[in-house]
PDB file of C-alpha atoms and ligand atoms in Angstrom:
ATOM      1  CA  UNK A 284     115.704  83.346  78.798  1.00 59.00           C
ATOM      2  CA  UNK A 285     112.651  83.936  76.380  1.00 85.00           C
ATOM      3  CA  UNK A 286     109.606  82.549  78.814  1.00 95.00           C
ATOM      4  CA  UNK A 287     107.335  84.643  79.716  1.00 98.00           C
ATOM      5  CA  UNK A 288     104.891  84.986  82.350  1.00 98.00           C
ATOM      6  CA  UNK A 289     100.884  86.271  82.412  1.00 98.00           C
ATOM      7  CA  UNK A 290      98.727  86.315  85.255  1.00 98.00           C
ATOM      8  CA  UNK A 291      95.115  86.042  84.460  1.00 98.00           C
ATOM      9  CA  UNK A 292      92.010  85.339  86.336  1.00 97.00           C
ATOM     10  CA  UNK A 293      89.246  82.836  85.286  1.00 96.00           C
ATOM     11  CA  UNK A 294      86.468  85.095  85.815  1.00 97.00           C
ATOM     12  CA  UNK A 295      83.462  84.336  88.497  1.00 96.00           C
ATOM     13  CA  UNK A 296      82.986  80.764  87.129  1.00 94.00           C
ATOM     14  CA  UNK A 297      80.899  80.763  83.842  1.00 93.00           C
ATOM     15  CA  UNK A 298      83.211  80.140  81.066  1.00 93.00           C
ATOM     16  CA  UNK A 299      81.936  82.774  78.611  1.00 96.00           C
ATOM     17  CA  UNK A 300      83.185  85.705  81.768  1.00 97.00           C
ATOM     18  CA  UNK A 301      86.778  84.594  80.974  1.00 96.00           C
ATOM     19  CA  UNK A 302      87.879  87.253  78.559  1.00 97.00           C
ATOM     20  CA  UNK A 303      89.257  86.448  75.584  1.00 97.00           C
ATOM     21  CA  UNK A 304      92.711  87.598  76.026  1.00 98.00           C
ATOM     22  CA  UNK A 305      92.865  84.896  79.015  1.00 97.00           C
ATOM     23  CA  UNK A 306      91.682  82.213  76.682  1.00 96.00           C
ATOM     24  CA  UNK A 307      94.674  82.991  74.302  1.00 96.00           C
ATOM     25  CA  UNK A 308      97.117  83.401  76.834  1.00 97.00           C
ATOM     26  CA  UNK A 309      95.773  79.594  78.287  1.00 96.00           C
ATOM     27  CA  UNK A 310      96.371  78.688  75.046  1.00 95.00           C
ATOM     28  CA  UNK A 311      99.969  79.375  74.657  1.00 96.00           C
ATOM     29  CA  UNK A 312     100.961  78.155  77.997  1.00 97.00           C
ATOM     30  CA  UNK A 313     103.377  75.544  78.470  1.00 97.00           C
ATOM     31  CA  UNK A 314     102.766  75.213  82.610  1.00 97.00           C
ATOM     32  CA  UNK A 315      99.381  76.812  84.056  1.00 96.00           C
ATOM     33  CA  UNK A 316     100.120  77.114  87.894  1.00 96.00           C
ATOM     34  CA  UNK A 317      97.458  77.656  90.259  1.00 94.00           C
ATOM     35  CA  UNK A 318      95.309  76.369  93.188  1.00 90.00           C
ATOM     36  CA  UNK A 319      93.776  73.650  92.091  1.00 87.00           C
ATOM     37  CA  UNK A 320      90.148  74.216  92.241  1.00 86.00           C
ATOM     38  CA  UNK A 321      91.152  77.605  90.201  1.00 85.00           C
ATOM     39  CA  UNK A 322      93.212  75.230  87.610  1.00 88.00           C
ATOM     40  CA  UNK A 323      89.930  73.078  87.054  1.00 86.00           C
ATOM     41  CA  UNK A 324      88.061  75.357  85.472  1.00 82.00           C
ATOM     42  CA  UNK A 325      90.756  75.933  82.905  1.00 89.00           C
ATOM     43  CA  UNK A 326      90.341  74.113  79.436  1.00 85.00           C
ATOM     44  CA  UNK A 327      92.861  71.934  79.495  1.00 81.00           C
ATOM     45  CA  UNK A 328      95.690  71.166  76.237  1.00 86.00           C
ATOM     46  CA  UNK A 329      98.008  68.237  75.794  1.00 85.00           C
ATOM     47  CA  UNK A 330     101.629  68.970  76.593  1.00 89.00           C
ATOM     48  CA  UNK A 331     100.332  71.217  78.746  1.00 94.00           C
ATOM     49  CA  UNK A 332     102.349  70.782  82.668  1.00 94.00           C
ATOM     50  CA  UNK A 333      99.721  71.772  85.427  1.00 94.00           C
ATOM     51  CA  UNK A 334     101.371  72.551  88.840  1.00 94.00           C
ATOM     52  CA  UNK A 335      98.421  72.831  91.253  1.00 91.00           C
ATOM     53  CA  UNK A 336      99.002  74.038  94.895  1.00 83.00           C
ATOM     54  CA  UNK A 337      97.463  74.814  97.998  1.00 75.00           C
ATOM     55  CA  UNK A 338      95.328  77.868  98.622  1.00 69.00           C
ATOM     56  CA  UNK A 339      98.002  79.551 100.832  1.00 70.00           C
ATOM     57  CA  UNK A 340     100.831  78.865  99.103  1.00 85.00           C
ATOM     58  CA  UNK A 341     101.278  82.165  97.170  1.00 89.00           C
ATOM     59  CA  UNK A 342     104.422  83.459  97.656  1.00 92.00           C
ATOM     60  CA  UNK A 343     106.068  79.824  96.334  1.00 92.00           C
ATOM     61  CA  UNK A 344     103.418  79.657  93.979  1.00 94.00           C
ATOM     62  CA  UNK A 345     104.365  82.851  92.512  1.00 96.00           C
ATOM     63  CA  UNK A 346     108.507  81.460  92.979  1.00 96.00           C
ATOM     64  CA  UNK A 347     108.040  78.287  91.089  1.00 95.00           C
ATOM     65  CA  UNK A 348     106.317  80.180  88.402  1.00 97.00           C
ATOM     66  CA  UNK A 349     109.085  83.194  88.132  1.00 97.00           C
ATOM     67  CA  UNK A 350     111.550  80.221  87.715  1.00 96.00           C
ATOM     68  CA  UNK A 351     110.105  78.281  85.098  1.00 97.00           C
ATOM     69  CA  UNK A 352     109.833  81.428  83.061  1.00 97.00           C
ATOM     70  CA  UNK A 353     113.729  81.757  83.792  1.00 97.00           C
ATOM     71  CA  UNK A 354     114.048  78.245  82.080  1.00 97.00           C
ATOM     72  CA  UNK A 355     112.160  79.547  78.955  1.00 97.00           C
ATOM     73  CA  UNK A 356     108.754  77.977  79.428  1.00 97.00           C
ATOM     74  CA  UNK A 357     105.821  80.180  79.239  1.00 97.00           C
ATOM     75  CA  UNK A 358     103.656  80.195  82.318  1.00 98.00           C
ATOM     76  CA  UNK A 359     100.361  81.402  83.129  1.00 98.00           C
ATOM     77  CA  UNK A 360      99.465  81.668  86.689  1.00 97.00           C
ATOM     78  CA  UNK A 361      95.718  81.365  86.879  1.00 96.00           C
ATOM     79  CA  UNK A 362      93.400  82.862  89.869  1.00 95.00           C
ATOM     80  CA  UNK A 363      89.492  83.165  90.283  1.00 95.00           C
ATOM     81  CA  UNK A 364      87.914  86.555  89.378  1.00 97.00           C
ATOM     82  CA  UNK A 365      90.395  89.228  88.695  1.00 98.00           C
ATOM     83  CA  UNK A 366      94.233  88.285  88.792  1.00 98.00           C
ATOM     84  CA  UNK A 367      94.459  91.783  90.423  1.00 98.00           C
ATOM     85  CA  UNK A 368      91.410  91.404  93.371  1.00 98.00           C
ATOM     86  CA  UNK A 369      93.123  89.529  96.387  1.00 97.00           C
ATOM     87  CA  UNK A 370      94.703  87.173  94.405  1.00 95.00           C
ATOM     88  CA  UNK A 371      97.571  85.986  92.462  1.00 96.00           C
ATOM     89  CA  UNK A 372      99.220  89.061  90.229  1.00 97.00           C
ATOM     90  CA  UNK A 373     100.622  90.884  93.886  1.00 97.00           C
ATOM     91  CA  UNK A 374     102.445  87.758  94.874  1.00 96.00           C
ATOM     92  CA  UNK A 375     104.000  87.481  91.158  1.00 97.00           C
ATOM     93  CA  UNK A 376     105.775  90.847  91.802  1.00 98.00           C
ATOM     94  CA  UNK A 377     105.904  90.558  95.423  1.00 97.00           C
ATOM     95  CA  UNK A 378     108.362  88.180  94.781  1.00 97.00           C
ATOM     96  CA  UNK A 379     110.060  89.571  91.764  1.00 98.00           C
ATOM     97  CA  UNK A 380     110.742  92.525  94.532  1.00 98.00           C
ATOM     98  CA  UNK A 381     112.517  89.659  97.115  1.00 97.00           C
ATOM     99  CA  UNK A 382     113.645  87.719  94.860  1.00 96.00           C
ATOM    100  CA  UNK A 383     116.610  87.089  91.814  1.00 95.00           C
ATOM    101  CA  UNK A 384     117.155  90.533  90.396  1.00 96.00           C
ATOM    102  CA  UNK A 385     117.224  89.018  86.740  1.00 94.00           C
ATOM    103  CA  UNK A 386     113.103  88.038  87.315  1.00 96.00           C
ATOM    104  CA  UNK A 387     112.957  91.766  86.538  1.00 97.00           C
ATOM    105  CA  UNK A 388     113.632  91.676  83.687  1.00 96.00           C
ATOM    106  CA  UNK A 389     111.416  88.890  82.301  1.00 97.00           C
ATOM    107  CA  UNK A 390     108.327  89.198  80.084  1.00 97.00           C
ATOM    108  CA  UNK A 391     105.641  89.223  83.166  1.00 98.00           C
ATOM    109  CA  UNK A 392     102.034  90.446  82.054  1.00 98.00           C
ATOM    110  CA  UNK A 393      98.624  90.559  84.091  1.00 98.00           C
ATOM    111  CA  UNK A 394      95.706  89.587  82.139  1.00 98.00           C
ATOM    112  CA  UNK A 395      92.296  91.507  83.849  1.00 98.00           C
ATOM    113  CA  UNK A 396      89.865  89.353  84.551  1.00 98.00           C
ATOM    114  CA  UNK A 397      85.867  90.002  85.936  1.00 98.00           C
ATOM    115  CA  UNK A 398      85.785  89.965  89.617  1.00 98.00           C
ATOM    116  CA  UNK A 399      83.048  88.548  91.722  1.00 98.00           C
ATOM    117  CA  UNK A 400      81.622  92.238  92.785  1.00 98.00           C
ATOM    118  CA  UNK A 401      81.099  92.971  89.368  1.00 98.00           C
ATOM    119  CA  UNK A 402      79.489  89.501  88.796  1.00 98.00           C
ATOM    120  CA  UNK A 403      77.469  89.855  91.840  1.00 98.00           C
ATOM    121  CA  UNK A 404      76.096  93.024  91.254  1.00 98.00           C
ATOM    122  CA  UNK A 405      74.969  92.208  88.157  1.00 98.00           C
ATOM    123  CA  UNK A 406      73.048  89.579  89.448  1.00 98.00           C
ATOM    124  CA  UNK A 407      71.349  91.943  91.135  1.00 98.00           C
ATOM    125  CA  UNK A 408      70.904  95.129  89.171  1.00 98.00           C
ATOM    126  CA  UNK A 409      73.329  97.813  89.639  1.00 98.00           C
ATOM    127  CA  UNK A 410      74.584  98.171  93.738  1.00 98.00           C
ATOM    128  CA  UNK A 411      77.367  99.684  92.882  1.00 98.00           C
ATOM    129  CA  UNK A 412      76.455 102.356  90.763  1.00 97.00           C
ATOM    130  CA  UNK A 413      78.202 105.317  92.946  1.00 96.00           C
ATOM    131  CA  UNK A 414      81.469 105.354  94.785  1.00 97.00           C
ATOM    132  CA  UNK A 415      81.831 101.915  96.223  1.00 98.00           C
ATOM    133  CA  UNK A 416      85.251  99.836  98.205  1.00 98.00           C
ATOM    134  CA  UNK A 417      86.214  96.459  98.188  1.00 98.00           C
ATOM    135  CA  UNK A 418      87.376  95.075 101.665  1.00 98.00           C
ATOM    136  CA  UNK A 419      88.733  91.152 101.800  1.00 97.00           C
ATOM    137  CA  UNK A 420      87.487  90.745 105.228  1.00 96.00           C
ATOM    138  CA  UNK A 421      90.653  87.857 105.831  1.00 93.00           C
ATOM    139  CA  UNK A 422      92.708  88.702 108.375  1.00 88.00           C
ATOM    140  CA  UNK A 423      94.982  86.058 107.095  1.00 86.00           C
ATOM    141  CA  UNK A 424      97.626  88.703 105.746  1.00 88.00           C
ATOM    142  CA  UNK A 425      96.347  91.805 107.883  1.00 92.00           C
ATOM    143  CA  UNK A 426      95.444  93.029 111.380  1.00 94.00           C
ATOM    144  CA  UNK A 427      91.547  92.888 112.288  1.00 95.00           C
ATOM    145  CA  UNK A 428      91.862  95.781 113.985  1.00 96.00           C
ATOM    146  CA  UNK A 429      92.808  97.297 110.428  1.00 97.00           C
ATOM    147  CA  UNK A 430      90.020  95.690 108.744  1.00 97.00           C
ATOM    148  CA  UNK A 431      87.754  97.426 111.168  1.00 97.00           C
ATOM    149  CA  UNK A 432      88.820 100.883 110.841  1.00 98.00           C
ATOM    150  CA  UNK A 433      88.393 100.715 106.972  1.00 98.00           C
ATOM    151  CA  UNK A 434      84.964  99.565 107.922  1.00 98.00           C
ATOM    152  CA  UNK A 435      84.281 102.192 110.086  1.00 98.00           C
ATOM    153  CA  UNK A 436      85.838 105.012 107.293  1.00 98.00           C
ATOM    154  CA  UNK A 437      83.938 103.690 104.972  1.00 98.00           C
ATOM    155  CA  UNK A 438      80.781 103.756 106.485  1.00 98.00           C
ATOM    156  CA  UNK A 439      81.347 107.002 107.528  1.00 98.00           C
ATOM    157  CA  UNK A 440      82.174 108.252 103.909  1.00 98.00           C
ATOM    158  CA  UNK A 441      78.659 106.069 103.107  1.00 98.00           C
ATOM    159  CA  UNK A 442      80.346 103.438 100.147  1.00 98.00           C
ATOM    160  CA  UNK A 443      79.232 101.095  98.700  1.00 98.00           C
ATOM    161  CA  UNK A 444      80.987  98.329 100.769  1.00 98.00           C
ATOM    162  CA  UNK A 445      81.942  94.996  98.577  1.00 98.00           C
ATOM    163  CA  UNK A 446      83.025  92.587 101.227  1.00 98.00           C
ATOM    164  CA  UNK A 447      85.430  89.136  99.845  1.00 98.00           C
ATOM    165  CA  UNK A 448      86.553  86.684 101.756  1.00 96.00           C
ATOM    166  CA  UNK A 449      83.591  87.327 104.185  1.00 96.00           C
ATOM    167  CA  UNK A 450      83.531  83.691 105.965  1.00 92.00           C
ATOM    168  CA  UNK A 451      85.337  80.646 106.034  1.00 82.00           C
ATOM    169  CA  UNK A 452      85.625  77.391 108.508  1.00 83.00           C
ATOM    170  CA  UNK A 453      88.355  79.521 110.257  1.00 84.00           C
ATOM    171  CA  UNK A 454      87.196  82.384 110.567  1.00 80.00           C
ATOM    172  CA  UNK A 455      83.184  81.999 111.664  1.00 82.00           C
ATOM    173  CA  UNK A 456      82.786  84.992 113.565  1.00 89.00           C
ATOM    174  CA  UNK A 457      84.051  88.093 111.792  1.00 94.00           C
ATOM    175  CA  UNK A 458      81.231  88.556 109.060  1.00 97.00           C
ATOM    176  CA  UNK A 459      78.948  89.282 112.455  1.00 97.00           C
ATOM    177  CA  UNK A 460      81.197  91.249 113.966  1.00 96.00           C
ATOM    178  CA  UNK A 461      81.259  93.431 110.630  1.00 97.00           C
ATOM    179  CA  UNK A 462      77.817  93.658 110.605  1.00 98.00           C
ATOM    180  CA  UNK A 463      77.913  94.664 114.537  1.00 97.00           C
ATOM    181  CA  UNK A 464      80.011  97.789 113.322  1.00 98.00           C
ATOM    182  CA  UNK A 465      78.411  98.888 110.964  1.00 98.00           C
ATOM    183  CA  UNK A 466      74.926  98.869 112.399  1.00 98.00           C
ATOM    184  CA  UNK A 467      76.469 101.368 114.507  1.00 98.00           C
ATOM    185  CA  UNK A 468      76.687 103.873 111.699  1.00 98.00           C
ATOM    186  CA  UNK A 469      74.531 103.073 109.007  1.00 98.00           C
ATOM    187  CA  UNK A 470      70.571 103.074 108.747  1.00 98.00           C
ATOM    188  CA  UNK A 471      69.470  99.127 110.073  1.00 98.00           C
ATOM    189  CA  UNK A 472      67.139  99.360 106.731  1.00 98.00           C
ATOM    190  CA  UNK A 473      70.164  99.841 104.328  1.00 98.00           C
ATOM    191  CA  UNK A 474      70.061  97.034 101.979  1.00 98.00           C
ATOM    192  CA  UNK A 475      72.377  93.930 102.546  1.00 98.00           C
ATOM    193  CA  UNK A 476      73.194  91.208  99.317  1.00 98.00           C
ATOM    194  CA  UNK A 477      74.443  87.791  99.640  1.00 98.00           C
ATOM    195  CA  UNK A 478      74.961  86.904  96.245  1.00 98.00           C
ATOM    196  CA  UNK A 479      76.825  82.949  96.078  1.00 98.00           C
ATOM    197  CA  UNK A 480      78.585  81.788  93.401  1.00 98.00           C
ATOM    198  CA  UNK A 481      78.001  85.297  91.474  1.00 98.00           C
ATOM    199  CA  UNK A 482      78.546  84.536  87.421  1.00 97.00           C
ATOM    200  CA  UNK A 483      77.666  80.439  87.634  1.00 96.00           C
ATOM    201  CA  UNK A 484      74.896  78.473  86.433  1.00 95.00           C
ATOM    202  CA  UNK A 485      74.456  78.295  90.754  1.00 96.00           C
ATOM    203  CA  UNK A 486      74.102  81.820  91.627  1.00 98.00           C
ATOM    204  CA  UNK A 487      72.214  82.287  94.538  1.00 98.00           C
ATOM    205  CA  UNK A 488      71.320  85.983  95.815  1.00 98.00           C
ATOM    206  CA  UNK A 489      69.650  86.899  99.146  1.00 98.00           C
ATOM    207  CA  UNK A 490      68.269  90.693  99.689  1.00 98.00           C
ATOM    208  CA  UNK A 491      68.225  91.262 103.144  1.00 98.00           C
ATOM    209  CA  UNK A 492      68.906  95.183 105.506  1.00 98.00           C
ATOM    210  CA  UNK A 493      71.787  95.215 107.759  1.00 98.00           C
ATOM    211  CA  UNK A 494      69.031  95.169 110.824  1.00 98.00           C
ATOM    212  CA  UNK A 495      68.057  91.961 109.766  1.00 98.00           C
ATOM    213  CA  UNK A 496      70.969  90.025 107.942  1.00 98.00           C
ATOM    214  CA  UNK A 497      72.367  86.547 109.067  1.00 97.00           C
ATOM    215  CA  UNK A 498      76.084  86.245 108.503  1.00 97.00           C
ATOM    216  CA  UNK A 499      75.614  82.470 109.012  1.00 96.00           C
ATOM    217  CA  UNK A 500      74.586  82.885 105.334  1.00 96.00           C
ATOM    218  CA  UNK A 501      77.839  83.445 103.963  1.00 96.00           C
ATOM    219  CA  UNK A 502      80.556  81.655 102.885  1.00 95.00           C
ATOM    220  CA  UNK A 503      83.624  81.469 101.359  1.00 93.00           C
ATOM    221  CA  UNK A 504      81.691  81.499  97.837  1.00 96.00           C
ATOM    222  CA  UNK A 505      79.578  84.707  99.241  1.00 98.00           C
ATOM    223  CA  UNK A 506      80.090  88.217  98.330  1.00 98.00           C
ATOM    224  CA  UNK A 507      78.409  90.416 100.837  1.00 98.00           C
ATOM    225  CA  UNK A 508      77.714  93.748  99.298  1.00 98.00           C
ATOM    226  CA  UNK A 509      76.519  96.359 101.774  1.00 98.00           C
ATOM    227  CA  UNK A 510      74.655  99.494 100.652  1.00 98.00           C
ATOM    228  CA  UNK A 511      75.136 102.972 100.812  1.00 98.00           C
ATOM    229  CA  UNK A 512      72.395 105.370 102.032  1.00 97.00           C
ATOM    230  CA  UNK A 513      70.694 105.586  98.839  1.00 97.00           C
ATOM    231  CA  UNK A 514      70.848 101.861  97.742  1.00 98.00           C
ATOM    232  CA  UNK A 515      67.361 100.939  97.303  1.00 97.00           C
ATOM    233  CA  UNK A 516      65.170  98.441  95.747  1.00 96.00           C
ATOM    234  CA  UNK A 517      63.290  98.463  92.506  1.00 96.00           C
ATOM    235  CA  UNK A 518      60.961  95.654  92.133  1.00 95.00           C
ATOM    236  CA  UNK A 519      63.023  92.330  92.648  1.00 95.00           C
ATOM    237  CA  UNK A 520      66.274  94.801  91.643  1.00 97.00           C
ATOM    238  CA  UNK A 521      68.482  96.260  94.230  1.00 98.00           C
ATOM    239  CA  UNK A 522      70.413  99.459  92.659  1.00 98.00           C
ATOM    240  CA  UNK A 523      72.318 102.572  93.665  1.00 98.00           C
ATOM    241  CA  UNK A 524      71.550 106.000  91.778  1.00 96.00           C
ATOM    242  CA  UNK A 525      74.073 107.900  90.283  1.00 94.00           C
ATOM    243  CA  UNK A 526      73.185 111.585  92.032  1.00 88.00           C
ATOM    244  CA  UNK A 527      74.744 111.691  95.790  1.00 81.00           C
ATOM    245  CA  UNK A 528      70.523 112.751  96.795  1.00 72.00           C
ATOM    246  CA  UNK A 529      69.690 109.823  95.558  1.00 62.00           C
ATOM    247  CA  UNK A 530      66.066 111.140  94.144  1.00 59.00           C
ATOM    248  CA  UNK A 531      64.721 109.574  90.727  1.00 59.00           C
TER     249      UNK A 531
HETATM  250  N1  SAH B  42      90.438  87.249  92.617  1.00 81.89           N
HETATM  251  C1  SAH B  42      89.065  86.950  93.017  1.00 81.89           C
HETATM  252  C2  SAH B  42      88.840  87.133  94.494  1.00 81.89           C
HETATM  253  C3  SAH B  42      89.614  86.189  95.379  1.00 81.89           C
HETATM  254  S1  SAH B  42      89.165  86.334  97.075  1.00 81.89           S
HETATM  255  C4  SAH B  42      88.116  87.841  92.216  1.00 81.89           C
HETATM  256  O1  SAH B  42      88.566  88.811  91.590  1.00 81.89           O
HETATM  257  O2  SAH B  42      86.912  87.575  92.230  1.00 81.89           O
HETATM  258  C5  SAH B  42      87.976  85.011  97.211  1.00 81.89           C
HETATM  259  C6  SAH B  42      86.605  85.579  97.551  1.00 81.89           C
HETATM  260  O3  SAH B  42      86.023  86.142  96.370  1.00 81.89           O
HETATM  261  C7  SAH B  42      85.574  84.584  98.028  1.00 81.89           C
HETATM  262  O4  SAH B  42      85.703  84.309  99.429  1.00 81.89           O
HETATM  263  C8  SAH B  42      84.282  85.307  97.727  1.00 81.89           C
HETATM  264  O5  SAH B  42      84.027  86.320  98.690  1.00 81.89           O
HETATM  265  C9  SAH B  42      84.622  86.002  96.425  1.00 81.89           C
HETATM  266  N2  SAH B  42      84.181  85.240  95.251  1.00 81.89           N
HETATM  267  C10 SAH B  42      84.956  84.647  94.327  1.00 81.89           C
HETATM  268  N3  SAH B  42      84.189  84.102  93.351  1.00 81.89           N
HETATM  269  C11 SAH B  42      82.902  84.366  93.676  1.00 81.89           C
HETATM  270  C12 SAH B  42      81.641  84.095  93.057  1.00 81.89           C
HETATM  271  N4  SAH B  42      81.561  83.448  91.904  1.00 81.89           N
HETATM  272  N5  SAH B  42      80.530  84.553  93.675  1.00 81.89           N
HETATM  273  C13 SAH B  42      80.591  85.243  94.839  1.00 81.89           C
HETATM  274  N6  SAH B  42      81.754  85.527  95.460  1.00 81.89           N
HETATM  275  C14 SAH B  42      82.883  85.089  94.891  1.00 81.89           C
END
């Protein structure tokens, strides 16, 4: 049993944001396995065995991938952004936890990748340049009543808020509803940022205020990033100071 198994992301989009450590471990795979879309931005190698799945198959994903590093082949496991944001690496050991007590002992690595907050804020100068969260706004794998009290704390604690997974054809509604909250405790001029396809030769940003901000402008290639009290805008940059008073 000498397979091994890394988890890396791809980065935002734009091949030179996938580190170079990910490049080398693509290199060495046998099997990449992955969602598909994920699995297409990956250079690809003869020999190589590409097992692409569906979007919500993690937990088998993650399975199939354990096993054929049982059998000796060495498997990357590819996911968008950071392996370690809402994505791939928890499954891996999720199911090294459930699952055959020898998949503990295997060579398993995570590779870090750059997620799309970091790629959207640079689009847009620096937004999250004091304490800042990340929510995934799904309610796929958790309660919405749990995804609104983390709102609520962290508006209250005045974060940075990174928002993922802020829309999709399923879920239409909850981006508003977010917004609904949070207008409730924050300032309606705090800055909002819908930056699409953050890190891509398509990036898209739109600098709007939570008073004002459509959440039928998101979608499921959107990071919303909602400022804190002392986000503010600098020419056609949006940025968060350092110093809690937030003075220049
Ligand atoms: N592991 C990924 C996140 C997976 S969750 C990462 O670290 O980036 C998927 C969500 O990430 C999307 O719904 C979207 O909110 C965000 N996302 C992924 N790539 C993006 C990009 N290039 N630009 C903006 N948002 C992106």
């Amino acid at each position: 049993m000498n397979g091994s198994l890394v988890v890396v992301g791809t980065g935002p989009g734009k091949a030179a944001l996938m580190t170079g450590a990910t490049q080398t471990a693509l290199a060495r795979a046998t099997d990449l396995v992955g969602y598909g879309p994920y699995l297409d931005r990956v250079p690809r190698r003869r020999h190589q065995r590409l097992h692409a799945s569906d979007n919500r198959a993690e937990l088998e994903r993650a399975r199939l991938a354990l096993s054929l590093a049982t059998e000796g082949r060495h498997v990357v496991v590819v996911s968008g952004g950071d392996p370690g944001v809402f994505a791939m690496a928890s499954a891996v050991f999720e199911a090294v936890e459930a699952g055959d007590p020898a998949w503990r002992e295997l060579d398993i690595r995570v590779e870090p990748g750059v997620t799309a907050m970091l790629a959207a804020a640079a689009e847009v100068g620096a937004p999250l340049g004091g304490d800042f969260c990340a929510i995934s706004l799904s309610d796929n794998l958790k309660a919405w009543s749990t995804i609104e009290r983390r709102l609520t704390l962290a508006a209250e604690a005045d974060f940075v808020i990174a928002l993922y997974n802020p829309a999709s054809k399923a879920r239409p509604h909850q981006l508003g509803q977010a917004f609904e909250l949070l207008k409730k405790i924050k300032a309606a001029a705090t800055p909002v940022l819908f930056v699409r396809a953050a890190g891509t030769a398509d990036a898209e940003v739109v600098t709007t205020t939570l008073g004002t901000a459509d959440p039928s402008r998101a979608d499921m290639r959107t990071l919303v990033i909602i400022g804190a009290s002392t986000t503010r805008r600098v020419g056609r940059w949006v940025y968060t100071p350092r110093g809690e008073r937030g003075t220049p």
